Coordinates of C-alpha atoms in Angstrom, one line a residue:
X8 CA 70.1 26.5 -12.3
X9 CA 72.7 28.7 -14.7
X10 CA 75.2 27.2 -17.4
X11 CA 78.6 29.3 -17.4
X12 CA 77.8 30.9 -20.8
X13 CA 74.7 33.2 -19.0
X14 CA 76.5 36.6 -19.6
X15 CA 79.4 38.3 -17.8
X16 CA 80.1 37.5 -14.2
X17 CA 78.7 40.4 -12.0
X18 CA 81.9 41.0 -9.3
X19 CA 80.6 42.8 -5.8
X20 CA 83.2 44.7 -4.2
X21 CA 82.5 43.8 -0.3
X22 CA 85.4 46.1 0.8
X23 CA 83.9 49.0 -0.8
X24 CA 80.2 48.0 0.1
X25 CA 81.6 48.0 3.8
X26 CA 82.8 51.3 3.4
X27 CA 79.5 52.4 1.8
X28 CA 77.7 51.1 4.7
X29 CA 79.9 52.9 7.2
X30 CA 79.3 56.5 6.2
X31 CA 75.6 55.6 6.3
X32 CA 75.3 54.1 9.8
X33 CA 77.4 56.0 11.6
X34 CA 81.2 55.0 13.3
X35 CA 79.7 53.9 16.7
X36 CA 77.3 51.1 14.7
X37 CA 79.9 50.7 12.9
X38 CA 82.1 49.9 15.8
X39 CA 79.6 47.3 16.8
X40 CA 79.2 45.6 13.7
X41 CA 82.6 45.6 12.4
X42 CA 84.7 45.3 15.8
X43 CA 86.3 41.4 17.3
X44 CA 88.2 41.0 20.4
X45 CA 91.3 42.7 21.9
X46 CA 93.5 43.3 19.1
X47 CA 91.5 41.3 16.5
X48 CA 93.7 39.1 15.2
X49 CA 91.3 36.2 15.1
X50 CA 88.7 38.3 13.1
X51 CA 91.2 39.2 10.5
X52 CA 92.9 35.3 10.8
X53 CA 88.7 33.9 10.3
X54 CA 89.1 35.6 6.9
X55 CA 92.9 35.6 5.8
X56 CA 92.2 31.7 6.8
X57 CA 89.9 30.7 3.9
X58 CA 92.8 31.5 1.3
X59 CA 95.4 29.1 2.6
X60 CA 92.8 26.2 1.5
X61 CA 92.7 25.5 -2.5
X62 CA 90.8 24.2 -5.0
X63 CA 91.8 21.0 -6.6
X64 CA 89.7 21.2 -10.4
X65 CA 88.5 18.5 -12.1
X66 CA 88.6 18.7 -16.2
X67 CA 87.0 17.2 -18.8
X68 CA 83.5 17.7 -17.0
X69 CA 80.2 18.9 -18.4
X70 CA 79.1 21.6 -16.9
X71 CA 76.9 23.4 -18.6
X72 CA 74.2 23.4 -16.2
X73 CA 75.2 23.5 -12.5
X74 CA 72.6 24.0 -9.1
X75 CA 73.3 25.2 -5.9
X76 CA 70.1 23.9 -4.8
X77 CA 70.7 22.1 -1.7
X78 CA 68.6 21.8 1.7
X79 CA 69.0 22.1 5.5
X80 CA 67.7 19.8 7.7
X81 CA 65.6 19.0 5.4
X82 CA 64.8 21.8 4.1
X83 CA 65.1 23.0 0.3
X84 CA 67.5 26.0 -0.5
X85 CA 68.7 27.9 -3.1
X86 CA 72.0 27.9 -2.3
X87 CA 74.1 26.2 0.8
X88 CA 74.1 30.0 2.6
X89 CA 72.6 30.9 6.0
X90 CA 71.9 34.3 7.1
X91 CA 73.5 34.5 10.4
X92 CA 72.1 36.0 13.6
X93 CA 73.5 38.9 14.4
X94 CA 72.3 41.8 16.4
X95 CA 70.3 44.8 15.9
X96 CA 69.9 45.5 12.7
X97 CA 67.7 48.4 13.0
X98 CA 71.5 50.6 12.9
X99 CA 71.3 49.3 9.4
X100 CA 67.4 49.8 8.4
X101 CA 64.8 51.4 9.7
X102 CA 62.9 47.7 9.9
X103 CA 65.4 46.0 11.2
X104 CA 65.5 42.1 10.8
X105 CA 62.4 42.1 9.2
X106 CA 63.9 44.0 6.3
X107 CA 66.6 41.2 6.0
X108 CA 64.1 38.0 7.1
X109 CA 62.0 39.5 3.8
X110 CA 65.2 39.4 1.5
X111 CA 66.4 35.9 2.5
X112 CA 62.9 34.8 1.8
X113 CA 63.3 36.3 -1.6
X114 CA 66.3 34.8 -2.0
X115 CA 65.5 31.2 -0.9
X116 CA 67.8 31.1 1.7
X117 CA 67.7 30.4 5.1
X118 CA 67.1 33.1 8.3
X119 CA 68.5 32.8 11.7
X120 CA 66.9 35.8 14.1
X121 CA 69.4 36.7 16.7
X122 CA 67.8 36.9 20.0
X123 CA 69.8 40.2 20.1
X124 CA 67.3 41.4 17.6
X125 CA 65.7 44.7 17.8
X126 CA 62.2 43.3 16.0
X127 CA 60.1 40.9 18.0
X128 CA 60.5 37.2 16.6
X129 CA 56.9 37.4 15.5
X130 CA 57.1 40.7 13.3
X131 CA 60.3 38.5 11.5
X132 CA 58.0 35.2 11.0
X133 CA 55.6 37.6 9.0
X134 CA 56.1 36.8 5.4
X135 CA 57.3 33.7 3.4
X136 CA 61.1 31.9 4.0
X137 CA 62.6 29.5 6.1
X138 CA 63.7 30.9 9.7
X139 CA 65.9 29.6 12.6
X140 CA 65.9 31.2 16.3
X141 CA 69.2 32.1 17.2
X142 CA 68.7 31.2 21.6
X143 CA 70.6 31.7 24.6
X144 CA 70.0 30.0 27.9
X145 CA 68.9 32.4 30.2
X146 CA 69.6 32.2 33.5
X147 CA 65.5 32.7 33.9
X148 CA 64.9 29.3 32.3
X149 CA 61.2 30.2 32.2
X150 CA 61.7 32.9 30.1
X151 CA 63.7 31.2 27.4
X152 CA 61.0 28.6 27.1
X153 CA 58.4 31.4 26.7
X154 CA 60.7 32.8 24.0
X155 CA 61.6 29.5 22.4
X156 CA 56.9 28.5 22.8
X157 CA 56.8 31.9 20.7
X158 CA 59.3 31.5 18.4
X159 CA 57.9 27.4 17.8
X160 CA 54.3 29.0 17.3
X161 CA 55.7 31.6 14.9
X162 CA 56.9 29.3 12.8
X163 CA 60.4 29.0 13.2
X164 CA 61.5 25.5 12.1
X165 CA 65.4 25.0 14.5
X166 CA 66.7 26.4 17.6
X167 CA 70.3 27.6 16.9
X168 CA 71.7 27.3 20.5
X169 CA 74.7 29.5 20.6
X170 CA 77.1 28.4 23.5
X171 CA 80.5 29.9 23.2
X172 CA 79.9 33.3 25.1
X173 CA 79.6 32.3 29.1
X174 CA 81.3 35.8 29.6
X175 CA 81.8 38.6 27.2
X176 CA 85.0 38.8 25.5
X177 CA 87.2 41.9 25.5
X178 CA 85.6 43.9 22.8
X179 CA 88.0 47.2 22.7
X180 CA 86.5 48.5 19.6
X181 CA 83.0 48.8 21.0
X182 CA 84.5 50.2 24.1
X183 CA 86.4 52.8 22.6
X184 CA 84.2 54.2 20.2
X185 CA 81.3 54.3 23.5
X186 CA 79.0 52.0 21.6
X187 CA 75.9 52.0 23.3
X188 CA 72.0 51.0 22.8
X189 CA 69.7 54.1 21.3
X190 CA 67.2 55.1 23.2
X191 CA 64.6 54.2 20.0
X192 CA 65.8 50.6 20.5
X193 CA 64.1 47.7 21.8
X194 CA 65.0 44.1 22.7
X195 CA 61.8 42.5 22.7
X196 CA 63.4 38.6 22.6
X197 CA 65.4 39.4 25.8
X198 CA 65.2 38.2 29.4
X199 CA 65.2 42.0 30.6
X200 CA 65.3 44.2 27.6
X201 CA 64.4 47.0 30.0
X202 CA 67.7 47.0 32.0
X203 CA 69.7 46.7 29.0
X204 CA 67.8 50.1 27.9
X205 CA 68.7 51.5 31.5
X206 CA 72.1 50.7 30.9
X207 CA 72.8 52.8 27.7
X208 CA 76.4 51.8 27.2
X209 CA 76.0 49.5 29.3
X210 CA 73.9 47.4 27.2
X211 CA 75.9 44.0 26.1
X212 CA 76.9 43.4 29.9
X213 CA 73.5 43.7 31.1
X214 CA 72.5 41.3 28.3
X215 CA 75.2 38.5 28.8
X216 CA 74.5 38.9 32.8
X217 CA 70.7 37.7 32.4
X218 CA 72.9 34.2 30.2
X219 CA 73.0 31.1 32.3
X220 CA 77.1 30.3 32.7
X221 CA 75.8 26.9 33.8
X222 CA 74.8 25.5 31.0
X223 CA 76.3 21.4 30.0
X224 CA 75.5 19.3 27.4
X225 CA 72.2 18.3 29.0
X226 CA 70.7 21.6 28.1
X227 CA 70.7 20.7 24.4
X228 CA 68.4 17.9 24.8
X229 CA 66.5 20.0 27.4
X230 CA 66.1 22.7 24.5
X231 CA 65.0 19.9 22.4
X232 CA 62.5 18.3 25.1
X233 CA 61.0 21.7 25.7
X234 CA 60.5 23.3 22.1
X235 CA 59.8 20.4 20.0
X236 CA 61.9 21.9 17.5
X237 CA 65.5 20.6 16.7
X238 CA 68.6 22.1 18.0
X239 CA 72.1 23.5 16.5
X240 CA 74.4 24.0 18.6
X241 CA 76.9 27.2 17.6
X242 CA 80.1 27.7 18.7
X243 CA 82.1 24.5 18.4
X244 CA 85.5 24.3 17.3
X245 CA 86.6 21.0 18.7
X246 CA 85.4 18.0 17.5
X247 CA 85.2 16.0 20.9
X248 CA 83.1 18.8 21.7
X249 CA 81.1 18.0 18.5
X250 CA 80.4 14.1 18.9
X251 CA 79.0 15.1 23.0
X252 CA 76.4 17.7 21.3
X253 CA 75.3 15.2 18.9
X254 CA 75.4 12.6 21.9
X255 CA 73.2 15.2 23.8
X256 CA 70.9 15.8 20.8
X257 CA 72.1 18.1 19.0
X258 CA 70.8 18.0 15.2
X259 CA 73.5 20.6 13.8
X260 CA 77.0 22.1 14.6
X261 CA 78.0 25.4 13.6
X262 CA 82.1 25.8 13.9
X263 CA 81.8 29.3 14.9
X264 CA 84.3 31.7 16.9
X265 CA 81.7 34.3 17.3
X266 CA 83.1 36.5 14.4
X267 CA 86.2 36.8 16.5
X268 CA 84.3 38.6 19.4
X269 CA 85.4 36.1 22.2
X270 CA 88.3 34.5 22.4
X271 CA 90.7 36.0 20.5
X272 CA 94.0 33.7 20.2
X273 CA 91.3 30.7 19.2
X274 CA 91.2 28.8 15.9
X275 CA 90.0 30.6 12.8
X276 CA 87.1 28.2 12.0
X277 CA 88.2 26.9 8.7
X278 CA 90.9 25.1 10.2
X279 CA 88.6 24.0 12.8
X280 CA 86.2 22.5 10.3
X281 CA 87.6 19.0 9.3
X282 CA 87.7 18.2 12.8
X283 CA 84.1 18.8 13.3
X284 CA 83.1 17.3 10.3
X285 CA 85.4 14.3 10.4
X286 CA 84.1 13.7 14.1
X287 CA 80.4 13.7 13.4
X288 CA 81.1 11.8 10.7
X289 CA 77.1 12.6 8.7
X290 CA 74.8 12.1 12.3
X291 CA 73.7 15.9 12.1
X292 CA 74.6 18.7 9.7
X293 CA 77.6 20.9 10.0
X294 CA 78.0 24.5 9.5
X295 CA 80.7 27.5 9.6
X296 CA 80.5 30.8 9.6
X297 CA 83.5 33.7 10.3
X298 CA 85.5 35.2 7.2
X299 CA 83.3 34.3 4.3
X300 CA 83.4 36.3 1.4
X301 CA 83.9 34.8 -1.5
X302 CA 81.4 32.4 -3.1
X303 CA 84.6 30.4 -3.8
X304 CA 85.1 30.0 0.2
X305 CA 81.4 28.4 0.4
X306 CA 82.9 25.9 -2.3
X307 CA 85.8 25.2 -0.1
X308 CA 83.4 25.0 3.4
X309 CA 81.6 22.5 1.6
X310 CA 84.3 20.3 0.3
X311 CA 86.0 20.2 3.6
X312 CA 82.8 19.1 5.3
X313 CA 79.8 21.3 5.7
X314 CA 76.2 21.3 4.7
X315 CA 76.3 25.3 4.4
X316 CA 77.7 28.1 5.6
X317 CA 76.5 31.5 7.5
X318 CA 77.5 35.2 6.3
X319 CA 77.2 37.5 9.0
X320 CA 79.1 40.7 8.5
X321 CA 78.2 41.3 4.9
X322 CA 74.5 41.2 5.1
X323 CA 74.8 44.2 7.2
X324 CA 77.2 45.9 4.6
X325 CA 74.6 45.1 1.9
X326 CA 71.7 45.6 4.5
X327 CA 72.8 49.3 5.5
X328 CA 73.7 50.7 1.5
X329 CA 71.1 49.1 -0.1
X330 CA 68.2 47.6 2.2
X331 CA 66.4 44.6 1.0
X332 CA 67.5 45.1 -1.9
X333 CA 71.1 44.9 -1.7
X334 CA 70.8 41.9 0.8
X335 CA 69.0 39.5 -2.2
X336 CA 72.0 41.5 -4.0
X337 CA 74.2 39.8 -2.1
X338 CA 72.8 37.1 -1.7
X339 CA 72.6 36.7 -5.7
X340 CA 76.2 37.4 -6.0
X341 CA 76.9 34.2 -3.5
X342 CA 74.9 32.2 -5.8
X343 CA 76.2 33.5 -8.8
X344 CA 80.1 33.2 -7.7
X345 CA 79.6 29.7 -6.3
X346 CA 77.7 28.6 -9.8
X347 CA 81.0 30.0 -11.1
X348 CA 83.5 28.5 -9.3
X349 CA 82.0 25.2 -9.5
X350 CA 82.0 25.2 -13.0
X351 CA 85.5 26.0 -13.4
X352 CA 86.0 22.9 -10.6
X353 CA 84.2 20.6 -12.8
X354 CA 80.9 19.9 -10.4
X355 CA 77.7 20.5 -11.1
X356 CA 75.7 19.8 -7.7
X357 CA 76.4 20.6 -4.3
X358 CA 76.7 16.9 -3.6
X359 CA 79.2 16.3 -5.8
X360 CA 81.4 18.6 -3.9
X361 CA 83.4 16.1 -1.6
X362 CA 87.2 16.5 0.4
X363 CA 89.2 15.5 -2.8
X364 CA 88.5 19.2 -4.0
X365 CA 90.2 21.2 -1.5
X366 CA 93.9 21.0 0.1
X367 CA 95.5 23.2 3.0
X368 CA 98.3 25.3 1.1
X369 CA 101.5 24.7 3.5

């Protein structure tokens, strides 16, 4: 809890942090981290998006205490942000996802592991904070129950079943700058982690081969079934799409595009979100990730709609300059930017944060 009179706003520069973390890792990591699909316009629309939606203030409100304090699925948080998966962070730190698991524990936020990760699910669990396991259907269904088994007896409390990448999208960035696996990596949560070694450059196409293009709405409560843990399903943006995952099961939507690494002439997921929200109308949590970066923006996800959102690009920014460190940095700065802006809004809990706060600028 803060009151708006706690000292003077610390402002994080994420454009420069980016660029920070660029000259460390390298221009082919950072092709990987930083690159979309085709020409990109949907991972530059996913954050030029957020600022066409406005805050509506209230006045005459005390406010001074406000708490981000929220939970997901039932789980307490410091704040309504999600670490989302993304892929081999070991460009970024020399431990990898465990460096970042650590700092979201320390943050009191929650994990998601990508299965794309280049620690093994149980190194992650080590240590206190609330992890998710980011899962693909493979098209080895054994194998992604002997991944899921693991990642249940680790510890991990939700399945985040991500379902919007049946075949790769056109990533030209990657492909231009050769972006291909090190040698020193390893993808121990994989189907075949050794082909995608094999493969070098190769490496994302040997991954996405060994994904099940199959896959219905069945699977979810198959996931479900099998693990004994609940499922989130990531990668909606529609939100008939939405009510059959909850039909099937589903406990949690993300409205996700990928980071603008599939489709690239799709919806930018803030003008997706309503939708979503509006069609699941409260029978399982809703999240949204793509172009966040602003604590103001989590303010806006949550007024349209969602429980919390997920940051994916700027943990790795924060992740590569500063380590663990800089990601509870970052993390802080969420927290302390979203105290802020609720303050100036005139709410004081993250449930008093409802549609009447935000409006689509024309």
């Amino acid at each position: 809890m803060s009151g708006p009179d706690e000292g003077p706003p610390v402002d994080l520069d994420l454009e420069r942090l980016e660029q920070e973390a660029r000259a460390k890792i390298g221009e082919v990591a950072y092709a990987y981290y930083a690159g979309g699909a085709e020409d990109e316009r949907q991972l530059q629309e996913n954050v030029t998006a957020w600022r066409r939606w406005r805050l509506r203030p209230h006045v005459l409100v005390d406010v001074s205490t406000t708490s981000t304090a929220t939970t997901v699925l039932g789980s307490p948080v410091a704040l309504p942000v999600i670490v989302a998966p993304t892929a081999l962070h070991q460009h970024a730190d020399p431990e990898g996802e465990v460096t970042t698991a650590r700092a979201a524990g320390r943050a009191e936020v929650c994990f998601v592991l990508s299965s794309v990760s280049t620690r093994d699910l149980r190194d992650v669990a080590d240590g206190p904070g609330l992890r998710w396991m980011q899962v693909y259907v493979m098209k080895d269904r054994g194998r992604t129950l002997e991944m899921v088994a693991r990642a249940a007896d680790a510890g991990y409390r939700s399945l985040v079943l991500t379902v919007d990448a049946p075949v790769s999208g056109l990533r030209r960035r990657e492909l231009q700058a050769n972006v291909s696996l090190p040698p020193t990596f390893a993808l121990p949560n994989l189907a075949d982690p050794e082909d995608a070694r094999r493969l070098g450059r190769g490496f994302m196409a040997a991954v996405l081969n060994a994904f099940d293009p199959t896959i219905t709405f069945a699977d979810i409560g198959w996931l479900a079934e099998s693990s004994g843990l609940p499922v989130v399903v990531k990668g909606v943006v529609r939100g008939d799409d939405a009510q059959r995952c909850v039909d099937a099961g589903a406990r949690g939507i993300v409205v996700s595009n990928h980071g603008g690494r599939q489709l690239n002439d799709g919806l930018a997921t803030v003008d997706a979100l309503a939708e979503v929200a509006d069609a699941v109308r409260g029978r399982a949590e809703v999240y949204v990730d793509g172009g966040i970066r602003r604590g103001a923006d989590v303010v806006k996800a949550i007024s349209i709609g969602a429980t919390a959102v997920m940051i994916g690009r700027p943990v790795l920014w924060a992740l590569a300059a500063g380590g663990g460190a800089g990601v509870v940095a970052l993390l802080e700065w969420f927290g302390d930017e979203m105290r802020r802006t609720m303050a100036l809004c005139g709410v004081t809990t993250v449930a008093a944060i409802d549609r009447s706060l935000v409006v689509r600028a024309t």
